[in-house]
PDB file of C-alpha atoms in Angstrom:
ATOM      1  CA  MET A   1      -6.343 -11.851   7.668  1.00 34.00           C
ATOM      2  CA  ASP A   2      -9.243 -10.014   5.879  1.00 35.00           C
ATOM      3  CA  ASP A   3      -9.368 -10.365   2.392  1.00 36.00           C
ATOM      4  CA  HIS A   4     -12.410  -7.879   1.982  1.00 36.00           C
ATOM      5  CA  HIS A   5     -10.963  -6.080  -1.229  1.00 37.00           C
ATOM      6  CA  CYS A   6      -8.618  -8.540  -2.464  1.00 37.00           C
ATOM      7  CA  THR A   7      -9.004 -11.488  -4.952  1.00 36.00           C
ATOM      8  CA  ALA A   8      -7.113 -14.523  -4.489  1.00 35.00           C
ATOM      9  CA  GLU A   9      -4.497 -13.441  -6.986  1.00 45.00           C
ATOM     10  CA  ALA A  10      -4.468  -9.900  -8.139  1.00 52.00           C
ATOM     11  CA  ALA A  11      -3.844  -9.634 -12.145  1.00 52.00           C
ATOM     12  CA  TRP A  12      -1.032  -6.808 -11.293  1.00 51.00           C
ATOM     13  CA  VAL A  13       1.354  -9.039  -9.340  1.00 54.00           C
ATOM     14  CA  PRO A  14       4.383  -9.040 -11.697  1.00 54.00           C
ATOM     15  CA  ASP A  15       6.597 -12.437 -12.373  1.00 55.00           C
ATOM     16  CA  ALA A  16       9.360 -10.473 -10.956  1.00 52.00           C
ATOM     17  CA  CYS A  17       7.974 -10.908  -7.334  1.00 59.00           C
ATOM     18  CA  THR A  18       9.838 -13.682  -5.728  1.00 51.00           C
ATOM     19  CA  LEU A  19       7.220 -14.312  -3.046  1.00 51.00           C
ATOM     20  CA  PRO A  20       6.018 -17.999  -3.471  1.00 47.00           C
ATOM     21  CA  THR A  21       2.785 -17.785  -5.401  1.00 58.00           C
ATOM     22  CA  ALA A  22       0.714 -19.537  -2.009  1.00 62.00           C
ATOM     23  CA  ALA A  23       1.710 -16.759  -0.131  1.00 57.00           C
ATOM     24  CA  ARG A  24       0.688 -13.952  -2.623  1.00 64.00           C
ATOM     25  CA  PRO A  25      -3.252 -13.759  -1.355  1.00 69.00           C
ATOM     26  CA  LEU A  26      -2.076 -13.415   2.211  1.00 79.00           C
ATOM     27  CA  ARG A  27       0.361 -10.472   1.435  1.00 71.00           C
ATOM     28  CA  LEU A  28      -2.285  -8.824  -0.659  1.00 80.00           C
ATOM     29  CA  ALA A  29      -4.669  -9.162   2.227  1.00 84.00           C
ATOM     30  CA  GLU A  30      -2.147  -7.665   4.492  1.00 87.00           C
ATOM     31  CA  PHE A  31      -1.991  -4.762   2.200  1.00 85.00           C
ATOM     32  CA  ASP A  32      -5.543  -4.494   1.958  1.00 89.00           C
ATOM     33  CA  ARG A  33      -6.019  -4.514   5.914  1.00 91.00           C
ATOM     34  CA  PHE A  34      -2.890  -1.922   5.928  1.00 93.00           C
ATOM     35  CA  PHE A  35      -4.517   0.306   3.555  1.00 93.00           C
ATOM     36  CA  ARG A  36      -8.074   0.141   5.431  1.00 93.00           C
ATOM     37  CA  GLU A  37      -6.550   0.916   8.681  1.00 94.00           C
ATOM     38  CA  ALA A  38      -3.703   3.094   7.995  1.00 94.00           C
ATOM     39  CA  VAL A  39      -3.976   5.137   4.852  1.00 94.00           C
ATOM     40  CA  ARG A  40      -5.675   8.501   4.955  1.00 94.00           C
ATOM     41  CA  GLY A  41      -5.264   9.926   1.364  1.00 94.00           C
ATOM     42  CA  VAL A  42      -3.660   8.555  -1.966  1.00 96.00           C
ATOM     43  CA  ALA A  43      -2.229  10.982  -4.709  1.00 96.00           C
ATOM     44  CA  ARG A  44      -0.632   9.523  -8.166  1.00 97.00           C
ATOM     45  CA  LEU A  45       2.552  12.269  -8.164  1.00 97.00           C
ATOM     46  CA  SER A  46       3.429  10.427 -11.425  1.00 98.00           C
ATOM     47  CA  ALA A  47       3.202   7.333 -13.459  1.00 97.00           C
ATOM     48  CA  ARG A  48       5.947   5.767 -11.073  1.00 97.00           C
ATOM     49  CA  HIS A  49       5.411   7.447  -8.025  1.00 98.00           C
ATOM     50  CA  LEU A  50       2.413   7.119  -5.421  1.00 97.00           C
ATOM     51  CA  ARG A  51       2.042   9.125  -2.413  1.00 97.00           C
ATOM     52  CA  LEU A  52       0.199   7.513   0.474  1.00 96.00           C
ATOM     53  CA  ARG A  53      -0.694   9.857   3.577  1.00 96.00           C
ATOM     54  CA  LEU A  54      -0.924   7.629   6.631  1.00 96.00           C
ATOM     55  CA  ALA A  55      -2.494   7.927   9.921  1.00 94.00           C
ATOM     56  CA  GLY A  56       0.255   9.551  12.218  1.00 93.00           C
ATOM     57  CA  THR A  57       0.223   6.876  14.947  1.00 94.00           C
ATOM     58  CA  ALA A  58       3.205   4.556  16.366  1.00 93.00           C
ATOM     59  CA  ARG A  59       0.921   1.569  14.913  1.00 94.00           C
ATOM     60  CA  ALA A  60       0.607   2.843  11.488  1.00 95.00           C
ATOM     61  CA  GLU A  61       4.331   3.645  11.462  1.00 95.00           C
ATOM     62  CA  ARG A  62       5.414   0.081  12.808  1.00 95.00           C
ATOM     63  CA  ALA A  63       2.900  -1.410  10.197  1.00 95.00           C
ATOM     64  CA  ALA A  64       4.399   0.310   7.424  1.00 95.00           C
ATOM     65  CA  ARG A  65       8.074  -0.293   8.129  1.00 96.00           C
ATOM     66  CA  ASP A  66       7.205  -3.975   8.618  1.00 92.00           C
ATOM     67  CA  LEU A  67       5.050  -4.390   5.239  1.00 91.00           C
ATOM     68  CA  THR A  68       7.464  -2.583   3.290  1.00 92.00           C
ATOM     69  CA  ALA A  69      10.516  -4.345   4.714  1.00 91.00           C
ATOM     70  CA  ARG A  70       9.153  -7.619   3.625  1.00 86.00           C
ATOM     71  CA  GLU A  71       7.665  -6.643   0.412  1.00 85.00           C
ATOM     72  CA  SER A  72      11.153  -5.205  -0.686  1.00 86.00           C
ATOM     73  CA  SER A  73      12.717  -8.366   0.308  1.00 82.00           C
ATOM     74  CA  CYS A  74      10.632 -10.340  -2.400  1.00 78.00           C
ATOM     75  CA  CYS A  75       9.961  -7.413  -5.065  1.00 80.00           C
ATOM     76  CA  SER A  76      13.059  -5.685  -5.109  1.00 84.00           C
ATOM     77  CA  PHE A  77      11.753  -3.266  -7.622  1.00 88.00           C
ATOM     78  CA  PHE A  78       9.988  -1.167  -4.993  1.00 90.00           C
ATOM     79  CA  ALA A  79      11.344   2.052  -3.375  1.00 95.00           C
ATOM     80  CA  PHE A  80       9.566   2.806  -0.288  1.00 95.00           C
ATOM     81  CA  GLU A  81      10.068   5.966   1.919  1.00 97.00           C
ATOM     82  CA  LEU A  82       8.433   6.536   4.708  1.00 97.00           C
ATOM     83  CA  SER A  83       8.796  10.066   6.132  1.00 97.00           C
ATOM     84  CA  ARG A  84       7.319  12.049   9.236  1.00 93.00           C
ATOM     85  CA  SER A  85       7.274  15.797   8.933  1.00 81.00           C
ATOM     86  CA  GLY A  86       5.299  16.292  12.311  1.00 82.00           C
ATOM     87  CA  PRO A  87       3.401  14.358  15.111  1.00 82.00           C
ATOM     88  CA  ASP A  88       0.441  13.525  12.941  1.00 86.00           C
ATOM     89  CA  ALA A  89       2.041  13.685   9.300  1.00 87.00           C
ATOM     90  CA  LEU A  90       3.316  10.398   8.123  1.00 96.00           C
ATOM     91  CA  THR A  91       3.815   9.683   4.270  1.00 97.00           C
ATOM     92  CA  LEU A  92       4.758   6.788   2.303  1.00 97.00           C
ATOM     93  CA  ASP A  93       6.280   7.399  -0.918  1.00 98.00           C
ATOM     94  CA  ILE A  94       6.347   4.495  -3.325  1.00 96.00           C
ATOM     95  CA  ARG A  95       8.466   4.304  -6.215  1.00 97.00           C
ATOM     96  CA  VAL A  96       9.011   1.766  -9.302  1.00 94.00           C
ATOM     97  CA  PRO A  97      10.829   1.600 -12.291  1.00 93.00           C
ATOM     98  CA  ALA A  98       9.217   2.237 -15.775  1.00 95.00           C
ATOM     99  CA  ALA A  99       9.203  -1.519 -16.573  1.00 90.00           C
ATOM    100  CA  HIS A 100       6.607  -1.724 -13.099  1.00 89.00           C
ATOM    101  CA  VAL A 101       4.215   1.058 -13.892  1.00 92.00           C
ATOM    102  CA  GLY A 102       1.520  -1.513 -13.870  1.00 89.00           C
ATOM    103  CA  VAL A 103       2.231  -2.999 -10.289  1.00 86.00           C
ATOM    104  CA  LEU A 104       2.067   0.666  -8.990  1.00 91.00           C
ATOM    105  CA  ASP A 105      -1.083   1.205 -10.823  1.00 92.00           C
ATOM    106  CA  GLY A 106      -2.442  -2.093  -9.149  1.00 88.00           C
ATOM    107  CA  LEU A 107      -1.207  -0.831  -5.740  1.00 88.00           C
ATOM    108  CA  ALA A 108      -2.631   2.426  -6.248  1.00 93.00           C
ATOM    109  CA  GLU A 109      -6.146   1.018  -7.161  1.00 91.00           C
ATOM    110  CA  GLN A 110      -6.278  -1.162  -4.211  1.00 89.00           C
ATOM    111  CA  ALA A 111      -5.258   1.644  -1.613  1.00 93.00           C
ATOM    112  CA  ALA A 112      -7.804   3.976  -3.010  1.00 93.00           C
ATOM    113  CA  ALA A 113     -10.524   1.342  -2.969  1.00 91.00           C
ATOM    114  CA  ALA A 114      -9.825   0.888   0.649  1.00 89.00           C
ATOM    115  CA  VAL A 115      -9.836   4.624   1.456  1.00 87.00           C
ATOM    116  CA  THR A 116     -12.859   5.403  -0.715  1.00 84.00           C
ATOM    117  CA  GLY A 117     -14.847   2.286   0.260  1.00 71.00           C
ATOM    118  CA  PRO A 118     -17.668   0.814  -1.774  1.00 61.00           C
ATOM    119  CA  ALA A 119     -18.948   3.034  -4.940  1.00 54.00           C
ATOM    120  CA  GLY A 120     -16.328   5.817  -4.296  1.00 54.00           C
ATOM    121  CA  THR A 121     -17.923   7.133  -1.429  1.00 52.00           C
ATOM    122  CA  PRO A 122     -15.453   8.099   1.802  1.00 50.00           C
ATOM    123  CA  ALA A 123     -14.782   5.118   3.839  1.00 48.00           C
ATOM    124  CA  ALA A 124     -16.467   5.454   7.370  1.00 42.00           C
ATOM    125  CA  ARG A 125     -13.421   3.976   9.221  1.00 42.00           C
ATOM    126  CA  ASN A 126     -11.136   6.946   8.188  1.00 41.00           C
ATOM    127  CA  GLY A 127     -13.827  10.137   8.758  1.00 39.00           C
ATOM    128  CA  GLY A 128     -14.161  10.329   4.857  1.00 39.00           C
ATOM    129  CA  THR A 129     -10.816  11.750   4.342  1.00 38.00           C
ATOM    130  CA  GLY A 130     -10.179   9.476   1.075  1.00 39.00           C
ATOM    131  CA  GLY A 131      -8.607  12.468  -1.002  1.00 41.00           C
ATOM    132  CA  GLY A 132      -5.507  13.295  -2.131  1.00 41.00           C
ATOM    133  CA  ALA A 133      -2.309  13.531   0.391  1.00 37.00           C
TER     134      ALA A 133
END
């Protein structure tokens, strides 16, 4: 797994997470790779709601379903909703309760960094579409 943007342990990972501590860096790397490969836009709709605009591919949809299912099993406070409004329009909404806004902040920051690339410039891998959803 590639840990290009991840640290060994992100400070925002909550104690409520039941994923074994040794597995957390791998999960962070999985999210980072997913963000870099599938996310095309990031929008913070409220303190408790993050929307990711994804590539509309079947691969991106499978990756989103797999990763969110596994994350829900260890961090049950996440509410993930994947929706498709057209053949190329795939959206992942992520919601958390007020007590876990800091976790969503960290996830949003990681997603935005993957989309925009170094120094806030659009990442070349997605055609520079790092703007909002």
